């Protein structure tokens, strides 16, 4: 006999979850509108990612974006989807995207009070080989009284209202962190087309056993990074060495770090002295999620969320993950800085 309880008749969708949080905070509903529109874009991107091979969406569009990455056809589709959905939510005034050189200013008649910084398709260099990719977003409130401009997005991560990411993997998952709450994970149920709450108030492990970085750049690493990696590979206390895992999609690498614990590093090196990943739509949202889950996110010298941005496409070094692992890395950095 079939188990009737397998079908939940009282599911908590992301819309319901955000509305309940908004009611408690006595909100206006504008934030729910924004997230609903963002979810629609994410569902559409998820479908496009899964149909990419059939719909001839693989391959390069023949250009590079403002940060120098080759633009894929899916990049352009995802960017257009996100921007159009956010504009039509009547809740945003400024949108910063990895794919656009300048901030997108929403038409006056459609403007709302929120600013969204977004990487529409993170890890898109992995599209053609079917590796997990994702969408990263950060949401701020406009604080200046002037007309909306790109300067409105130059706020430190401490000002974030919410941030998170969607991961297009074996399933599509949306991870959302809010300033008032913790980190909650929603899985897309394709049967009903809704994101369903599957993990509430997620916390990262105090210490993990996985390190994640691109060791292909070992030649350019700072001595502190080299020493830290040596300690993880050849522990002097007789403990087991850490496992090395690196996918090359920030969403996938950070999500694994959140779920299993450990440390993710994309430090500065002699080739990229300012780091490689972008502050507004990669490092800040991921740092916000990790800190809300009880972890640490740092450049090695400063908390990521304390940085006051100077440019919408600013790059910074990033090290994030389990608190004990990141603290151990910071101790080594301090030791080398004192020399």
Coordinates of C-alpha atoms in Angstrom, one line a residue:
X1 CA 0.0 0.0 0.0
X2 CA 1.4 3.4 -0.9
X3 CA 2.4 5.8 1.9
X4 CA 0.0 8.7 1.8
X5 CA 2.3 10.8 4.0
X6 CA 4.9 11.0 1.2
X7 CA 2.8 14.0 -0.2
X8 CA 3.1 16.9 2.1
X9 CA -0.1 19.0 2.1
X10 CA 1.4 21.8 4.1
X11 CA 4.6 22.6 2.3
X12 CA 6.7 25.6 3.2
X13 CA 7.6 27.3 -0.1
X14 CA 10.1 30.1 -0.2
X15 CA 7.3 32.6 -0.9
X16 CA 5.4 31.5 2.2
X17 CA 8.6 31.5 4.3
X18 CA 9.6 35.0 3.3
X19 CA 6.0 36.3 3.7
X20 CA 5.9 34.9 7.3
X21 CA 9.3 36.5 8.0
X22 CA 8.0 39.8 6.6
X23 CA 4.9 39.7 8.6
X24 CA 6.9 39.2 11.8
X25 CA 9.1 42.2 10.7
X26 CA 6.0 44.2 9.8
X27 CA 7.3 44.6 6.2
X28 CA 5.6 46.1 3.2
X29 CA 5.8 43.0 1.0
X30 CA 8.2 44.6 -1.5
X31 CA 11.0 42.2 -0.5
X32 CA 8.7 39.3 -1.1
X33 CA 7.9 40.7 -4.6
X34 CA 11.7 41.0 -5.3
X35 CA 12.5 37.4 -4.2
X36 CA 9.5 36.0 -6.2
X37 CA 10.7 37.7 -9.3
X38 CA 14.3 36.5 -8.7
X39 CA 12.9 32.9 -8.1
X40 CA 11.1 33.1 -11.5
X41 CA 14.4 34.0 -13.2
X42 CA 16.2 31.2 -11.4
X43 CA 13.6 28.6 -12.4
X44 CA 13.9 29.8 -16.0
X45 CA 17.7 29.6 -15.9
X46 CA 17.5 26.1 -14.3
X47 CA 15.4 25.0 -17.2
X48 CA 17.7 26.6 -19.8
X49 CA 20.8 25.0 -18.1
X50 CA 19.1 21.5 -18.4
X51 CA 18.1 22.1 -22.0
X52 CA 21.3 23.8 -23.1
X53 CA 22.6 20.9 -25.2
X54 CA 19.3 20.4 -27.0
X55 CA 18.6 24.1 -27.4
X56 CA 22.0 24.9 -28.9
X57 CA 22.9 27.1 -25.9
X58 CA 26.4 25.6 -25.4
X59 CA 29.4 27.4 -26.7
X60 CA 30.9 30.9 -26.7
X61 CA 28.9 34.0 -27.8
X62 CA 32.1 35.5 -29.2
X63 CA 32.8 38.2 -26.7
X64 CA 34.3 38.8 -23.2
X65 CA 32.5 40.5 -20.3
X66 CA 33.8 43.5 -18.4
X67 CA 35.9 41.4 -16.1
X68 CA 37.6 39.6 -18.9
X69 CA 35.8 36.2 -18.9
X70 CA 34.6 34.7 -22.2
X71 CA 30.8 35.1 -22.5
X72 CA 28.8 32.0 -23.2
X73 CA 25.3 32.0 -24.8
X74 CA 23.8 30.9 -21.4
X75 CA 25.5 33.9 -19.7
X76 CA 23.7 36.3 -21.9
X77 CA 20.3 34.5 -21.6
X78 CA 20.7 34.4 -17.8
X79 CA 21.7 38.0 -17.5
X80 CA 18.7 39.1 -19.6
X81 CA 16.3 36.9 -17.6
X82 CA 17.5 38.2 -14.2
X83 CA 17.5 41.9 -15.2
X84 CA 14.1 41.8 -16.9
X85 CA 12.5 39.9 -13.9
X86 CA 14.0 42.3 -11.4
X87 CA 12.9 45.3 -13.3
X88 CA 9.4 44.0 -13.6
X89 CA 9.2 43.3 -9.8
X90 CA 8.7 47.1 -9.1
X91 CA 11.0 46.6 -6.1
X92 CA 14.5 47.5 -7.4
X93 CA 16.2 50.8 -8.5
X94 CA 19.7 49.7 -9.3
X95 CA 21.0 46.3 -10.6
X96 CA 24.7 45.5 -10.7
X97 CA 25.6 42.5 -12.9
X98 CA 28.9 40.8 -13.7
X99 CA 27.9 41.0 -17.4
X100 CA 27.3 44.8 -17.5
X101 CA 30.1 47.4 -17.4
X102 CA 27.8 50.0 -15.7
X103 CA 25.1 49.6 -13.2
X104 CA 21.6 49.2 -14.7
X105 CA 19.3 52.0 -13.5
X106 CA 15.7 50.8 -13.4
X107 CA 13.1 53.0 -15.2
X108 CA 11.6 55.6 -12.8
X109 CA 8.1 54.3 -13.1
X110 CA 9.3 50.7 -12.1
X111 CA 11.6 51.7 -9.3
X112 CA 11.5 50.3 -5.8
X113 CA 13.8 50.6 -2.7
X114 CA 16.2 47.7 -3.3
X115 CA 19.6 47.3 -5.0
X116 CA 20.6 43.9 -6.3
X117 CA 24.1 42.9 -7.2
X118 CA 24.2 39.6 -9.1
X119 CA 26.3 37.1 -10.9
X120 CA 23.7 35.6 -13.2
X121 CA 25.7 32.5 -14.1
X122 CA 28.7 31.8 -11.9
X123 CA 31.1 29.1 -13.1
X124 CA 30.0 29.4 -16.7
X125 CA 33.4 28.2 -18.0
X126 CA 32.1 24.8 -16.8
X127 CA 28.9 24.8 -18.8
X128 CA 30.1 22.7 -21.7
X129 CA 31.3 19.9 -19.5
X130 CA 28.1 19.7 -17.3
X131 CA 29.8 20.7 -14.0
X132 CA 27.5 22.4 -11.5
X133 CA 27.0 26.2 -12.0
X134 CA 24.9 28.8 -10.2
X135 CA 23.5 32.3 -9.6
X136 CA 24.8 34.5 -6.8
X137 CA 22.8 37.5 -5.5
X138 CA 23.1 40.3 -2.9
X139 CA 20.3 42.6 -1.9
X140 CA 20.7 46.0 -0.3
X141 CA 18.3 48.9 0.6
X142 CA 19.0 52.3 -1.1
X143 CA 20.3 54.6 1.6
X144 CA 21.0 57.9 -0.2
X145 CA 18.3 60.4 -1.0
X146 CA 19.7 61.2 -4.4
X147 CA 18.5 59.7 -7.7
X148 CA 19.6 56.1 -8.1
X149 CA 23.1 55.5 -9.5
X150 CA 25.9 52.9 -9.4
X151 CA 27.2 54.6 -6.2
X152 CA 24.2 53.2 -4.3
X153 CA 25.7 49.7 -4.7
X154 CA 29.0 50.7 -3.1
X155 CA 27.9 49.6 0.4
X156 CA 29.8 47.2 2.8
X157 CA 28.4 43.7 3.1
X158 CA 27.3 44.5 6.7
X159 CA 24.5 46.5 5.1
X160 CA 23.0 43.5 3.3
X161 CA 19.3 42.8 3.7
X162 CA 19.7 39.3 2.2
X163 CA 22.0 37.3 0.0
X164 CA 22.3 33.8 -1.3
X165 CA 22.8 31.7 -4.4
X166 CA 21.1 29.1 -6.6
X167 CA 23.0 25.9 -7.4
X168 CA 22.1 24.1 -10.6
X169 CA 23.4 20.6 -9.8
X170 CA 21.8 17.2 -9.5
X171 CA 18.9 19.3 -8.2
X172 CA 18.3 23.0 -8.2
X173 CA 18.8 24.5 -4.7
X174 CA 18.3 28.0 -3.5
X175 CA 20.2 29.1 -0.3
X176 CA 19.0 32.2 1.3
X177 CA 20.5 34.2 4.2
X178 CA 18.6 37.2 5.6
X179 CA 19.8 39.9 8.0
X180 CA 17.0 39.0 10.5
X181 CA 17.3 35.3 10.3
X182 CA 19.8 32.5 9.5
X183 CA 20.6 30.4 6.4
X184 CA 17.8 28.4 4.9
X185 CA 17.9 26.0 2.0
X186 CA 15.1 25.5 -0.5
X187 CA 15.0 22.7 -3.2
X188 CA 13.1 23.2 -6.5
X189 CA 10.3 20.7 -6.9
X190 CA 9.9 20.5 -10.6
X191 CA 6.5 18.9 -10.3
X192 CA 4.9 22.0 -8.8
X193 CA 7.5 24.6 -9.9
X194 CA 8.1 25.8 -6.3
X195 CA 11.1 26.1 -4.0
X196 CA 10.4 24.0 -0.9
X197 CA 12.1 24.5 2.5
X198 CA 14.4 21.5 3.1
X199 CA 17.0 22.7 5.6
X200 CA 16.2 25.4 8.2
X201 CA 18.8 27.5 10.1
X202 CA 21.8 25.7 8.6
X203 CA 25.1 25.9 10.5
X204 CA 28.6 25.2 9.2
X205 CA 30.8 22.7 11.1
X206 CA 33.3 24.2 13.5
X207 CA 36.1 22.4 11.7
X208 CA 36.2 20.4 8.5
X209 CA 38.6 18.2 6.7
X210 CA 38.5 19.6 3.2
X211 CA 40.5 22.4 1.6
X212 CA 39.5 23.9 -1.7
X213 CA 41.6 26.2 -4.0
X214 CA 43.1 26.2 -7.4
X215 CA 46.6 24.7 -6.8
X216 CA 47.5 25.3 -10.4
X217 CA 48.5 28.8 -9.2
X218 CA 50.9 27.3 -6.6
X219 CA 53.9 28.9 -8.4
X220 CA 52.4 32.4 -7.5
X221 CA 51.2 31.7 -3.9
X222 CA 52.2 33.8 -1.0
X223 CA 54.5 32.0 1.5
X224 CA 51.6 32.0 4.1
X225 CA 49.3 30.1 1.7
X226 CA 52.0 27.6 0.8
X227 CA 52.7 26.9 4.5
X228 CA 49.0 26.5 5.3
X229 CA 48.6 23.9 2.5
X230 CA 51.7 22.1 3.7
X231 CA 50.1 21.8 7.1
X232 CA 46.9 20.4 5.6
X233 CA 48.7 17.9 3.5
X234 CA 51.4 16.8 5.9
X235 CA 50.0 17.3 9.4
X236 CA 52.7 17.4 12.1
X237 CA 50.4 16.3 14.9
X238 CA 49.8 12.8 13.3
X239 CA 46.2 13.6 12.3
X240 CA 44.9 12.7 8.9
X241 CA 45.6 15.0 6.0
X242 CA 42.8 17.1 4.6
X243 CA 41.2 16.1 1.3
X244 CA 41.6 18.5 -1.6
X245 CA 38.4 19.4 -3.6
X246 CA 38.2 22.1 -6.3
X247 CA 35.4 22.4 -8.8
X248 CA 36.0 25.9 -10.2
X249 CA 32.4 27.1 -9.8
X250 CA 32.4 29.3 -6.7
X251 CA 28.7 28.3 -5.9
X252 CA 29.5 24.6 -6.0
X253 CA 32.8 25.0 -4.0
X254 CA 31.2 27.2 -1.3
X255 CA 28.1 25.1 -1.1
X256 CA 30.1 22.0 -0.4
X257 CA 32.1 24.0 2.2
X258 CA 28.8 25.0 3.9
X259 CA 27.5 21.5 3.9
X260 CA 30.6 19.5 4.8
X261 CA 32.8 22.1 6.5
X262 CA 36.4 23.0 5.7
X263 CA 37.9 26.0 3.9
X264 CA 37.6 27.6 0.5
X265 CA 40.5 29.9 -0.6
X266 CA 40.9 32.2 -3.6
X267 CA 43.8 34.3 -2.1
X268 CA 45.8 37.1 -3.7
X269 CA 48.9 35.9 -5.4
X270 CA 51.8 37.5 -7.4
X271 CA 49.7 37.1 -10.6
X272 CA 46.5 38.6 -9.1
X273 CA 47.7 40.8 -6.2
X274 CA 44.2 42.1 -5.6
X275 CA 42.5 38.7 -5.8
X276 CA 40.4 37.4 -8.6
X277 CA 36.8 37.2 -7.4
X278 CA 34.5 40.2 -7.4
X279 CA 33.4 41.8 -4.1
X280 CA 29.9 42.9 -4.8
X281 CA 28.3 39.9 -6.4
X282 CA 30.6 37.0 -5.5
X283 CA 32.5 37.6 -2.2
X284 CA 30.0 39.7 -0.2
X285 CA 27.0 37.4 -0.7
X286 CA 29.0 34.2 0.0
X287 CA 30.6 35.9 3.0
X288 CA 27.2 36.9 4.3
X289 CA 25.9 33.3 3.9
X290 CA 28.9 31.8 5.6
X291 CA 28.9 34.3 8.5
X292 CA 25.2 33.7 9.1
X293 CA 25.9 30.0 9.2
X294 CA 28.6 30.6 12.0
X295 CA 31.7 30.6 9.8
X296 CA 34.3 33.2 8.9
X297 CA 35.0 35.1 5.7
X298 CA 38.1 37.2 5.3
X299 CA 40.6 38.6 2.8
X300 CA 43.4 37.4 5.2
X301 CA 43.6 40.9 6.7
X302 CA 40.0 42.1 7.0
X303 CA 36.5 40.7 7.2
X304 CA 35.0 40.6 3.7
X305 CA 31.8 42.2 5.0
X306 CA 33.7 45.2 6.4
X307 CA 35.2 46.3 3.1
X308 CA 33.8 49.6 1.7
X309 CA 33.7 49.0 -2.1
X310 CA 35.3 51.6 -4.4
X311 CA 34.2 50.1 -7.7
X312 CA 31.2 47.9 -8.7
X313 CA 33.6 45.3 -10.3
X314 CA 36.2 45.5 -7.5
X315 CA 38.2 42.3 -6.9
X316 CA 39.3 41.0 -3.5
X317 CA 41.1 37.9 -2.1
X318 CA 38.7 35.6 -0.2
X319 CA 39.1 32.8 2.4
X320 CA 36.0 31.4 4.0
X321 CA 34.6 28.4 5.8
X322 CA 34.6 26.7 9.2
X323 CA 35.7 29.0 12.0
X324 CA 38.6 26.9 13.3
X325 CA 40.0 26.3 9.8
X326 CA 39.9 30.0 8.9
X327 CA 41.4 31.0 12.2
X328 CA 44.3 28.6 11.7
X329 CA 44.9 30.2 8.3
X330 CA 44.8 33.7 9.8
X331 CA 47.4 32.7 12.4
X332 CA 49.8 31.7 9.7
X333 CA 49.1 35.0 7.8
X334 CA 49.8 37.0 10.9
X335 CA 53.0 35.1 11.5
X336 CA 54.3 35.9 8.0
X337 CA 53.1 39.5 8.2
X338 CA 55.1 40.0 11.3
X339 CA 58.4 39.0 9.6

